[in-house]
PDB file of C-alpha atoms in Angstrom:
ATOM      1  CA  UNK A  24      11.690  17.239  13.727  1.00 34.00           C
ATOM      2  CA  UNK A  25      14.766  17.129  11.600  1.00 38.00           C
ATOM      3  CA  UNK A  26      15.101  19.583   8.742  1.00 36.00           C
ATOM      4  CA  UNK A  27      17.910  20.372   6.404  1.00 39.00           C
ATOM      5  CA  UNK A  28      18.646  22.401   3.310  1.00 37.00           C
ATOM      6  CA  UNK A  29      20.222  20.461   0.420  1.00 42.00           C
ATOM      7  CA  UNK A  30      22.913  21.660  -1.987  1.00 44.00           C
ATOM      8  CA  UNK A  31      21.201  22.775  -5.239  1.00 44.00           C
ATOM      9  CA  UNK A  32      21.968  24.264  -8.606  1.00 47.00           C
ATOM     10  CA  UNK A  33      19.237  26.868  -8.884  1.00 55.00           C
ATOM     11  CA  UNK A  34      17.229  29.243  -6.677  1.00 56.00           C
ATOM     12  CA  UNK A  35      13.968  27.349  -6.933  1.00 59.00           C
ATOM     13  CA  UNK A  36      15.397  24.019  -5.832  1.00 64.00           C
ATOM     14  CA  UNK A  37      17.494  25.706  -3.074  1.00 70.00           C
ATOM     15  CA  UNK A  38      14.252  26.890  -1.437  1.00 87.00           C
ATOM     16  CA  UNK A  39      13.211  23.274  -0.925  1.00 93.00           C
ATOM     17  CA  UNK A  40      14.011  21.277   2.164  1.00 94.00           C
ATOM     18  CA  UNK A  41      13.336  17.750   3.410  1.00 96.00           C
ATOM     19  CA  UNK A  42      11.448  17.349   6.671  1.00 96.00           C
ATOM     20  CA  UNK A  43      10.385  14.376   8.708  1.00 95.00           C
ATOM     21  CA  UNK A  44       6.694  14.674   9.624  1.00 94.00           C
ATOM     22  CA  UNK A  45       3.794  12.663  11.068  1.00 96.00           C
ATOM     23  CA  UNK A  46       1.111  11.963   8.395  1.00 97.00           C
ATOM     24  CA  UNK A  47      -1.366  11.092  11.117  1.00 94.00           C
ATOM     25  CA  UNK A  48      -1.259  14.622  12.611  1.00 96.00           C
ATOM     26  CA  UNK A  49      -0.206  16.791   9.661  1.00 97.00           C
ATOM     27  CA  UNK A  50      -3.219  17.321   7.349  1.00 97.00           C
ATOM     28  CA  UNK A  51      -0.945  18.359   4.487  1.00 97.00           C
ATOM     29  CA  UNK A  52       0.039  14.776   3.818  1.00 97.00           C
ATOM     30  CA  UNK A  53      -3.415  13.455   2.967  1.00 96.00           C
ATOM     31  CA  UNK A  54      -4.323  16.690   1.118  1.00 96.00           C
ATOM     32  CA  UNK A  55      -1.176  16.172  -1.028  1.00 97.00           C
ATOM     33  CA  UNK A  56      -2.137  12.545  -1.749  1.00 95.00           C
ATOM     34  CA  UNK A  57      -5.601  13.644  -2.922  1.00 93.00           C
ATOM     35  CA  UNK A  58      -4.090  15.808  -5.668  1.00 94.00           C
ATOM     36  CA  UNK A  59      -2.394  12.897  -7.443  1.00 92.00           C
ATOM     37  CA  UNK A  60      -4.139  10.254  -9.509  1.00 89.00           C
ATOM     38  CA  UNK A  61      -0.946   8.213  -9.131  1.00 89.00           C
ATOM     39  CA  UNK A  62      -1.137   8.109  -5.383  1.00 92.00           C
ATOM     40  CA  UNK A  63      -1.848   4.667  -3.736  1.00 91.00           C
ATOM     41  CA  UNK A  64      -3.547   3.594  -0.540  1.00 93.00           C
ATOM     42  CA  UNK A  65      -0.207   2.386   0.812  1.00 94.00           C
ATOM     43  CA  UNK A  66       0.874   6.053   1.138  1.00 95.00           C
ATOM     44  CA  UNK A  67      -2.253   6.968   3.043  1.00 96.00           C
ATOM     45  CA  UNK A  68      -1.882   7.982   6.761  1.00 97.00           C
ATOM     46  CA  UNK A  69      -4.412   5.356   7.855  1.00 96.00           C
ATOM     47  CA  UNK A  70      -2.391   2.514   6.184  1.00 96.00           C
ATOM     48  CA  UNK A  71       0.891   3.886   7.605  1.00 96.00           C
ATOM     49  CA  UNK A  72      -0.754   3.774  11.068  1.00 96.00           C
ATOM     50  CA  UNK A  73      -1.692   0.119  10.450  1.00 95.00           C
ATOM     51  CA  UNK A  74       1.936  -0.758   9.673  1.00 95.00           C
ATOM     52  CA  UNK A  75       3.164   1.075  12.682  1.00 95.00           C
ATOM     53  CA  UNK A  76       0.672  -0.439  15.091  1.00 94.00           C
ATOM     54  CA  UNK A  77       0.591  -4.014  13.689  1.00 94.00           C
ATOM     55  CA  UNK A  78       4.322  -4.497  13.059  1.00 93.00           C
ATOM     56  CA  UNK A  79       5.948  -2.029  15.423  1.00 92.00           C
ATOM     57  CA  UNK A  80       7.771  -0.273  12.619  1.00 94.00           C
ATOM     58  CA  UNK A  81       9.429   3.049  13.519  1.00 95.00           C
ATOM     59  CA  UNK A  82       8.139   5.845  11.261  1.00 96.00           C
ATOM     60  CA  UNK A  83      10.638   8.012   9.272  1.00 96.00           C
ATOM     61  CA  UNK A  84       8.201   9.557   6.842  1.00 97.00           C
ATOM     62  CA  UNK A  85       9.769  12.287   4.636  1.00 97.00           C
ATOM     63  CA  UNK A  86       8.306  15.239   2.834  1.00 97.00           C
ATOM     64  CA  UNK A  87       9.724  17.950   0.605  1.00 97.00           C
ATOM     65  CA  UNK A  88       8.592  21.453   1.634  1.00 95.00           C
ATOM     66  CA  UNK A  89       9.002  24.752  -0.147  1.00 94.00           C
ATOM     67  CA  UNK A  90       9.654  28.144   1.481  1.00 92.00           C
ATOM     68  CA  UNK A  91       5.867  28.776   1.806  1.00 93.00           C
ATOM     69  CA  UNK A  92       5.339  25.561   3.711  1.00 93.00           C
ATOM     70  CA  UNK A  93       3.659  23.741   0.795  1.00 95.00           C
ATOM     71  CA  UNK A  94       4.455  20.060   0.314  1.00 96.00           C
ATOM     72  CA  UNK A  95       6.094  19.270  -3.043  1.00 97.00           C
ATOM     73  CA  UNK A  96       6.668  15.573  -2.510  1.00 97.00           C
ATOM     74  CA  UNK A  97       6.476  12.755   0.012  1.00 97.00           C
ATOM     75  CA  UNK A  98       8.213   9.448   0.726  1.00 97.00           C
ATOM     76  CA  UNK A  99       6.660   7.058   3.323  1.00 97.00           C
ATOM     77  CA  UNK A 100       9.432   5.318   5.164  1.00 96.00           C
ATOM     78  CA  UNK A 101       9.891   3.022   8.147  1.00 96.00           C
ATOM     79  CA  UNK A 102      12.877   1.520   9.924  1.00 95.00           C
ATOM     80  CA  UNK A 103      12.606  -2.073  11.147  1.00 92.00           C
ATOM     81  CA  UNK A 104      14.995  -4.559  12.641  1.00 89.00           C
ATOM     82  CA  UNK A 105      15.171  -8.241  11.701  1.00 82.00           C
ATOM     83  CA  UNK A 106      17.136 -10.932  13.481  1.00 80.00           C
ATOM     84  CA  UNK A 107      18.872 -11.923  10.260  1.00 84.00           C
ATOM     85  CA  UNK A 108      18.573  -8.834   8.086  1.00 82.00           C
ATOM     86  CA  UNK A 109      19.487  -6.282  10.739  1.00 87.00           C
ATOM     87  CA  UNK A 110      18.179  -2.729  10.565  1.00 91.00           C
ATOM     88  CA  UNK A 111      16.503  -1.681   7.326  1.00 93.00           C
ATOM     89  CA  UNK A 112      14.772   1.418   5.954  1.00 94.00           C
ATOM     90  CA  UNK A 113      11.812   0.460   3.801  1.00 92.00           C
ATOM     91  CA  UNK A 114       8.736   1.930   2.198  1.00 92.00           C
ATOM     92  CA  UNK A 115       5.463   0.354   3.469  1.00 90.00           C
ATOM     93  CA  UNK A 116       4.126  -2.653   1.626  1.00 83.00           C
ATOM     94  CA  UNK A 117       2.906  -3.185  -0.973  1.00 82.00           C
ATOM     95  CA  UNK A 118       3.810  -0.295  -3.258  1.00 85.00           C
ATOM     96  CA  UNK A 119       4.654   3.115  -1.794  1.00 89.00           C
ATOM     97  CA  UNK A 120       7.650   4.988  -3.299  1.00 90.00           C
ATOM     98  CA  UNK A 121       8.205   8.740  -3.598  1.00 94.00           C
ATOM     99  CA  UNK A 122       5.259  10.843  -4.814  1.00 95.00           C
ATOM    100  CA  UNK A 123       5.678  14.176  -6.594  1.00 94.00           C
ATOM    101  CA  UNK A 124       5.401  15.742 -10.033  1.00 92.00           C
ATOM    102  CA  UNK A 125       8.981  16.957 -10.150  1.00 93.00           C
ATOM    103  CA  UNK A 126      12.039  14.732 -10.764  1.00 92.00           C
ATOM    104  CA  UNK A 127      14.211  17.149  -8.721  1.00 94.00           C
ATOM    105  CA  UNK A 128      11.964  16.579  -5.748  1.00 95.00           C
ATOM    106  CA  UNK A 129      12.122  12.802  -6.225  1.00 94.00           C
ATOM    107  CA  UNK A 130      15.914  13.047  -6.340  1.00 94.00           C
ATOM    108  CA  UNK A 131      16.340  14.933  -3.117  1.00 95.00           C
ATOM    109  CA  UNK A 132      13.809  12.738  -1.362  1.00 95.00           C
ATOM    110  CA  UNK A 133      15.750   9.634  -2.291  1.00 94.00           C
ATOM    111  CA  UNK A 134      19.118  11.281  -1.456  1.00 94.00           C
ATOM    112  CA  UNK A 135      17.826  12.275   2.010  1.00 95.00           C
ATOM    113  CA  UNK A 136      16.379   8.822   2.649  1.00 94.00           C
ATOM    114  CA  UNK A 137      19.762   7.237   1.781  1.00 93.00           C
ATOM    115  CA  UNK A 138      21.611   9.583   4.159  1.00 94.00           C
ATOM    116  CA  UNK A 139      19.179   8.903   6.981  1.00 94.00           C
ATOM    117  CA  UNK A 140      19.518   5.167   6.350  1.00 94.00           C
ATOM    118  CA  UNK A 141      23.264   5.519   6.743  1.00 93.00           C
ATOM    119  CA  UNK A 142      22.949   7.629   9.891  1.00 94.00           C
ATOM    120  CA  UNK A 143      21.078   4.831  11.652  1.00 93.00           C
ATOM    121  CA  UNK A 144      23.495   2.202  10.234  1.00 92.00           C
ATOM    122  CA  UNK A 145      20.745   0.455   8.170  1.00 93.00           C
ATOM    123  CA  UNK A 146      21.932  -2.440   6.030  1.00 90.00           C
ATOM    124  CA  UNK A 147      19.421  -1.657   3.290  1.00 89.00           C
ATOM    125  CA  UNK A 148      17.269   1.199   2.030  1.00 90.00           C
ATOM    126  CA  UNK A 149      14.416  -0.075  -0.133  1.00 90.00           C
ATOM    127  CA  UNK A 150      11.225   1.256  -1.699  1.00 90.00           C
ATOM    128  CA  UNK A 151       8.801  -0.420  -4.053  1.00 87.00           C
ATOM    129  CA  UNK A 152       7.364   1.138  -7.180  1.00 84.00           C
ATOM    130  CA  UNK A 153       5.480  -0.005 -10.258  1.00 81.00           C
ATOM    131  CA  UNK A 154       7.729   1.679 -12.862  1.00 80.00           C
ATOM    132  CA  UNK A 155      11.344   2.426 -13.704  1.00 81.00           C
ATOM    133  CA  UNK A 156      10.779   6.161 -13.279  1.00 83.00           C
ATOM    134  CA  UNK A 157      13.331   6.461 -10.449  1.00 87.00           C
ATOM    135  CA  UNK A 158      16.146   4.576 -12.146  1.00 85.00           C
ATOM    136  CA  UNK A 159      19.500   6.422 -11.913  1.00 83.00           C
ATOM    137  CA  UNK A 160      17.988   9.578 -10.370  1.00 86.00           C
ATOM    138  CA  UNK A 161      20.560   9.051  -7.572  1.00 86.00           C
ATOM    139  CA  UNK A 162      23.917   7.443  -8.459  1.00 81.00           C
ATOM    140  CA  UNK A 163      23.412   3.804  -9.463  1.00 78.00           C
ATOM    141  CA  UNK A 164      20.039   3.308  -7.772  1.00 82.00           C
ATOM    142  CA  UNK A 165      17.938   1.057 -10.133  1.00 82.00           C
ATOM    143  CA  UNK A 166      14.842  -1.037  -9.890  1.00 83.00           C
ATOM    144  CA  UNK A 167      14.954  -4.785  -9.444  1.00 82.00           C
ATOM    145  CA  UNK A 168      11.884  -6.835 -10.605  1.00 80.00           C
ATOM    146  CA  UNK A 169      10.176  -8.318  -7.620  1.00 78.00           C
ATOM    147  CA  UNK A 170       6.753  -9.659  -8.589  1.00 76.00           C
ATOM    148  CA  UNK A 171       4.874 -10.270 -11.796  1.00 77.00           C
ATOM    149  CA  UNK A 172       1.582  -8.426 -12.054  1.00 76.00           C
ATOM    150  CA  UNK A 173      -1.346  -8.974 -14.457  1.00 77.00           C
ATOM    151  CA  UNK A 174      -3.921  -6.257 -15.198  1.00 77.00           C
ATOM    152  CA  UNK A 175      -7.252  -6.512 -17.014  1.00 76.00           C
ATOM    153  CA  UNK A 176      -9.189  -3.465 -18.131  1.00 77.00           C
ATOM    154  CA  UNK A 177     -12.843  -3.769 -17.166  1.00 74.00           C
ATOM    155  CA  UNK A 178     -15.826  -1.817 -18.495  1.00 75.00           C
ATOM    156  CA  UNK A 179     -17.385   0.840 -16.184  1.00 74.00           C
ATOM    157  CA  UNK A 180     -20.726  -1.018 -16.466  1.00 71.00           C
ATOM    158  CA  UNK A 181     -20.092  -4.752 -16.419  1.00 69.00           C
ATOM    159  CA  UNK A 182     -22.544  -6.649 -18.629  1.00 72.00           C
ATOM    160  CA  UNK A 183     -22.885 -10.369 -17.998  1.00 67.00           C
ATOM    161  CA  UNK A 184     -23.989 -10.866 -21.628  1.00 66.00           C
ATOM    162  CA  UNK A 185     -20.567  -9.774 -22.809  1.00 72.00           C
ATOM    163  CA  UNK A 186     -18.716 -12.366 -20.754  1.00 76.00           C
ATOM    164  CA  UNK A 187     -17.468 -15.724 -21.995  1.00 80.00           C
ATOM    165  CA  UNK A 188     -20.223 -18.337 -22.228  1.00 85.00           C
ATOM    166  CA  UNK A 189     -18.474 -20.566 -19.612  1.00 89.00           C
ATOM    167  CA  UNK A 190     -18.350 -17.644 -17.169  1.00 84.00           C
ATOM    168  CA  UNK A 191     -22.059 -16.908 -17.673  1.00 84.00           C
ATOM    169  CA  UNK A 192     -22.987 -20.570 -17.088  1.00 88.00           C
ATOM    170  CA  UNK A 193     -20.839 -20.638 -13.916  1.00 87.00           C
ATOM    171  CA  UNK A 194     -22.416 -17.475 -12.564  1.00 83.00           C
ATOM    172  CA  UNK A 195     -25.953 -18.777 -13.182  1.00 87.00           C
ATOM    173  CA  UNK A 196     -25.098 -22.145 -11.613  1.00 89.00           C
ATOM    174  CA  UNK A 197     -23.614 -20.490  -8.534  1.00 86.00           C
ATOM    175  CA  UNK A 198     -26.709 -18.296  -8.027  1.00 85.00           C
ATOM    176  CA  UNK A 199     -29.040 -21.230  -8.572  1.00 87.00           C
ATOM    177  CA  UNK A 200     -27.165 -23.330  -5.988  1.00 87.00           C
ATOM    178  CA  UNK A 201     -27.665 -20.657  -3.314  1.00 87.00           C
ATOM    179  CA  UNK A 202     -24.376 -18.771  -3.552  1.00 89.00           C
ATOM    180  CA  UNK A 203     -24.637 -15.055  -2.647  1.00 90.00           C
ATOM    181  CA  UNK A 204     -22.056 -12.256  -2.383  1.00 91.00           C
ATOM    182  CA  UNK A 205     -22.391  -9.413   0.110  1.00 94.00           C
ATOM    183  CA  UNK A 206     -20.163  -6.892   1.938  1.00 95.00           C
ATOM    184  CA  UNK A 207     -19.038  -7.701   5.473  1.00 96.00           C
ATOM    185  CA  UNK A 208     -20.333  -5.334   8.071  1.00 95.00           C
ATOM    186  CA  UNK A 209     -18.875  -6.398  11.467  1.00 95.00           C
ATOM    187  CA  UNK A 210     -15.578  -7.381  13.136  1.00 95.00           C
ATOM    188  CA  UNK A 211     -17.066 -10.819  13.830  1.00 96.00           C
ATOM    189  CA  UNK A 212     -17.446 -11.351  10.049  1.00 96.00           C
ATOM    190  CA  UNK A 213     -13.854 -10.263   9.610  1.00 96.00           C
ATOM    191  CA  UNK A 214     -12.714 -12.879  12.173  1.00 96.00           C
ATOM    192  CA  UNK A 215     -14.698 -15.640  10.416  1.00 94.00           C
ATOM    193  CA  UNK A 216     -13.148 -14.618   7.086  1.00 95.00           C
ATOM    194  CA  UNK A 217      -9.660 -14.667   8.704  1.00 95.00           C
ATOM    195  CA  UNK A 218     -10.068 -18.337   9.621  1.00 94.00           C
ATOM    196  CA  UNK A 219     -10.740 -19.106   5.967  1.00 93.00           C
ATOM    197  CA  UNK A 220      -7.725 -17.007   5.020  1.00 93.00           C
ATOM    198  CA  UNK A 221      -5.545 -19.057   7.338  1.00 93.00           C
ATOM    199  CA  UNK A 222      -6.754 -22.283   5.832  1.00 92.00           C
ATOM    200  CA  UNK A 223      -5.997 -20.972   2.341  1.00 91.00           C
ATOM    201  CA  UNK A 224      -2.458 -19.841   3.297  1.00 92.00           C
ATOM    202  CA  UNK A 225      -1.746 -23.290   4.841  1.00 93.00           C
ATOM    203  CA  UNK A 226      -2.898 -25.006   1.718  1.00 92.00           C
ATOM    204  CA  UNK A 227      -0.634 -22.750  -0.370  1.00 90.00           C
ATOM    205  CA  UNK A 228       2.248 -23.125   2.130  1.00 93.00           C
ATOM    206  CA  UNK A 229       2.496 -19.340   2.469  1.00 91.00           C
ATOM    207  CA  UNK A 230       3.178 -17.497   5.714  1.00 93.00           C
ATOM    208  CA  UNK A 231      -0.108 -15.662   6.691  1.00 93.00           C
ATOM    209  CA  UNK A 232      -0.313 -12.054   7.809  1.00 93.00           C
ATOM    210  CA  UNK A 233      -1.171 -11.734  11.536  1.00 95.00           C
ATOM    211  CA  UNK A 234      -4.818 -11.002  12.394  1.00 96.00           C
ATOM    212  CA  UNK A 235      -3.751  -7.706  13.903  1.00 96.00           C
ATOM    213  CA  UNK A 236      -2.966  -6.303  10.448  1.00 95.00           C
ATOM    214  CA  UNK A 237      -6.554  -6.925   9.230  1.00 96.00           C
ATOM    215  CA  UNK A 238      -8.037  -5.774  12.563  1.00 96.00           C
ATOM    216  CA  UNK A 239      -6.135  -2.510  12.440  1.00 96.00           C
ATOM    217  CA  UNK A 240      -6.986  -2.034   8.745  1.00 95.00           C
ATOM    218  CA  UNK A 241     -10.647  -2.618   9.443  1.00 96.00           C
ATOM    219  CA  UNK A 242     -10.711  -0.205  12.359  1.00 96.00           C
ATOM    220  CA  UNK A 243      -8.828   2.576  10.517  1.00 95.00           C
ATOM    221  CA  UNK A 244      -9.982   2.179   6.959  1.00 95.00           C
ATOM    222  CA  UNK A 245     -13.386   0.513   6.772  1.00 94.00           C
ATOM    223  CA  UNK A 246     -15.399   3.307   8.433  1.00 89.00           C
ATOM    224  CA  UNK A 247     -13.853   5.822   5.969  1.00 91.00           C
ATOM    225  CA  UNK A 248     -14.952   3.742   2.985  1.00 92.00           C
ATOM    226  CA  UNK A 249     -11.309   2.887   2.127  1.00 94.00           C
ATOM    227  CA  UNK A 250     -11.559  -0.845   2.708  1.00 94.00           C
ATOM    228  CA  UNK A 251     -14.176  -3.466   1.824  1.00 94.00           C
ATOM    229  CA  UNK A 252     -14.546  -7.148   2.520  1.00 95.00           C
ATOM    230  CA  UNK A 253     -16.797  -9.100   0.169  1.00 94.00           C
ATOM    231  CA  UNK A 254     -18.083 -12.405   1.382  1.00 94.00           C
ATOM    232  CA  UNK A 255     -19.308 -15.283  -0.797  1.00 92.00           C
ATOM    233  CA  UNK A 256     -21.700 -17.466   1.175  1.00 92.00           C
ATOM    234  CA  UNK A 257     -23.599 -20.595   0.380  1.00 90.00           C
ATOM    235  CA  UNK A 258     -27.134 -20.449   1.780  1.00 87.00           C
ATOM    236  CA  UNK A 259     -29.023 -23.684   2.405  1.00 84.00           C
ATOM    237  CA  UNK A 260     -31.966 -24.265   4.725  1.00 81.00           C
ATOM    238  CA  UNK A 261     -31.582 -20.775   6.157  1.00 80.00           C
ATOM    239  CA  UNK A 262     -27.949 -21.388   7.157  1.00 87.00           C
ATOM    240  CA  UNK A 263     -25.045 -19.353   5.773  1.00 88.00           C
ATOM    241  CA  UNK A 264     -21.569 -20.947   5.113  1.00 90.00           C
ATOM    242  CA  UNK A 265     -18.621 -18.820   4.074  1.00 92.00           C
ATOM    243  CA  UNK A 266     -16.889 -20.216   1.047  1.00 91.00           C
ATOM    244  CA  UNK A 267     -14.753 -17.273  -0.190  1.00 91.00           C
ATOM    245  CA  UNK A 268     -13.860 -13.694   0.591  1.00 93.00           C
ATOM    246  CA  UNK A 269     -12.022 -10.754  -0.989  1.00 92.00           C
ATOM    247  CA  UNK A 270     -10.549  -7.948   1.017  1.00 92.00           C
ATOM    248  CA  UNK A 271      -9.538  -4.856  -0.957  1.00 90.00           C
ATOM    249  CA  UNK A 272      -8.850  -1.094  -0.704  1.00 90.00           C
ATOM    250  CA  UNK A 273     -10.788   1.700  -2.368  1.00 86.00           C
ATOM    251  CA  UNK A 274      -8.446   4.527  -3.172  1.00 85.00           C
ATOM    252  CA  UNK A 275      -8.052   5.465  -6.801  1.00 70.00           C
ATOM    253  CA  UNK A 276      -7.715   2.060  -8.471  1.00 58.00           C
ATOM    254  CA  UNK A 277      -9.009  -0.650  -6.042  1.00 54.00           C
ATOM    255  CA  UNK A 278      -6.104  -2.656  -4.690  1.00 57.00           C
ATOM    256  CA  UNK A 279      -6.102  -6.092  -3.042  1.00 57.00           C
ATOM    257  CA  UNK A 280      -4.618  -6.294   0.422  1.00 56.00           C
ATOM    258  CA  UNK A 281      -4.310 -10.101   0.632  1.00 52.00           C
ATOM    259  CA  UNK A 282      -2.922 -10.831  -2.826  1.00 37.00           C
ATOM    260  CA  UNK A 283       0.722 -10.049  -3.262  1.00 28.00           C
ATOM    261  CA  UNK A 284       1.201  -7.141  -5.752  1.00 29.00           C
ATOM    262  CA  UNK A 285       4.013  -6.364  -8.166  1.00 29.00           C
ATOM    263  CA  UNK A 286       6.623  -3.739  -8.385  1.00 31.00           C
ATOM    264  CA  UNK A 287      10.339  -3.069  -8.404  1.00 30.00           C
ATOM    265  CA  UNK A 288      12.735  -3.099  -5.504  1.00 32.00           C
ATOM    266  CA  UNK A 289      15.366  -0.398  -5.253  1.00 31.00           C
ATOM    267  CA  UNK A 290      18.408  -0.962  -3.141  1.00 32.00           C
ATOM    268  CA  UNK A 291      21.544   0.897  -2.275  1.00 30.00           C
TER     269      UNK A 291
END
């Protein structure tokens, strides 16, 4: 495990150090995540394990530790090697930048990540975030818009009567025609849904994610209540036919795993 003290301007910051740790074996990582309403599932040890197993990424996860051994900040990080892009240091998809409540901690985490990227001769260091909070914390590092995201605030208790008349009619028509929605419960149902996912990606001319990503996510997250797959099925003459599905995370604000999310890309 690599540790190092960083140059600082005051006693409090000088007691901090950046360490590389394993979130899968160090309970401090998940405990730290649980303290922040701004944490996301893509920073969770289980999702980091999915990325490592499914894609073969090399973990380089960083944490800021004080003199008492308490974590003050984290930055999930992987190195990967592409045939065209070469070696890169990236945060895990979709959105997983530094997490702390102290801009000084954010700064030294980014500084250390940049140095480690240079040490392994990476061509790019990149992390994705939903805000411009990290702009210019370190030299000329700034966010670059990557995806456009739309958000809709929903009531805690959805009421069909408050929806648009066209939506109400569509819901009633679907129910009357035999359409039902239920949560998936088995790996077999996940595989059936994946075939529908492949058909959808082909129709949209989008490269699909490999099945291993969803398999690993199901094995590591579903049993913990962190992932759900909702299936919409048409039932006729006692036979079920899958017509749609939605796979999403449950950690803080529910996040889709199959729909590309938005954020900003930060490069050096």
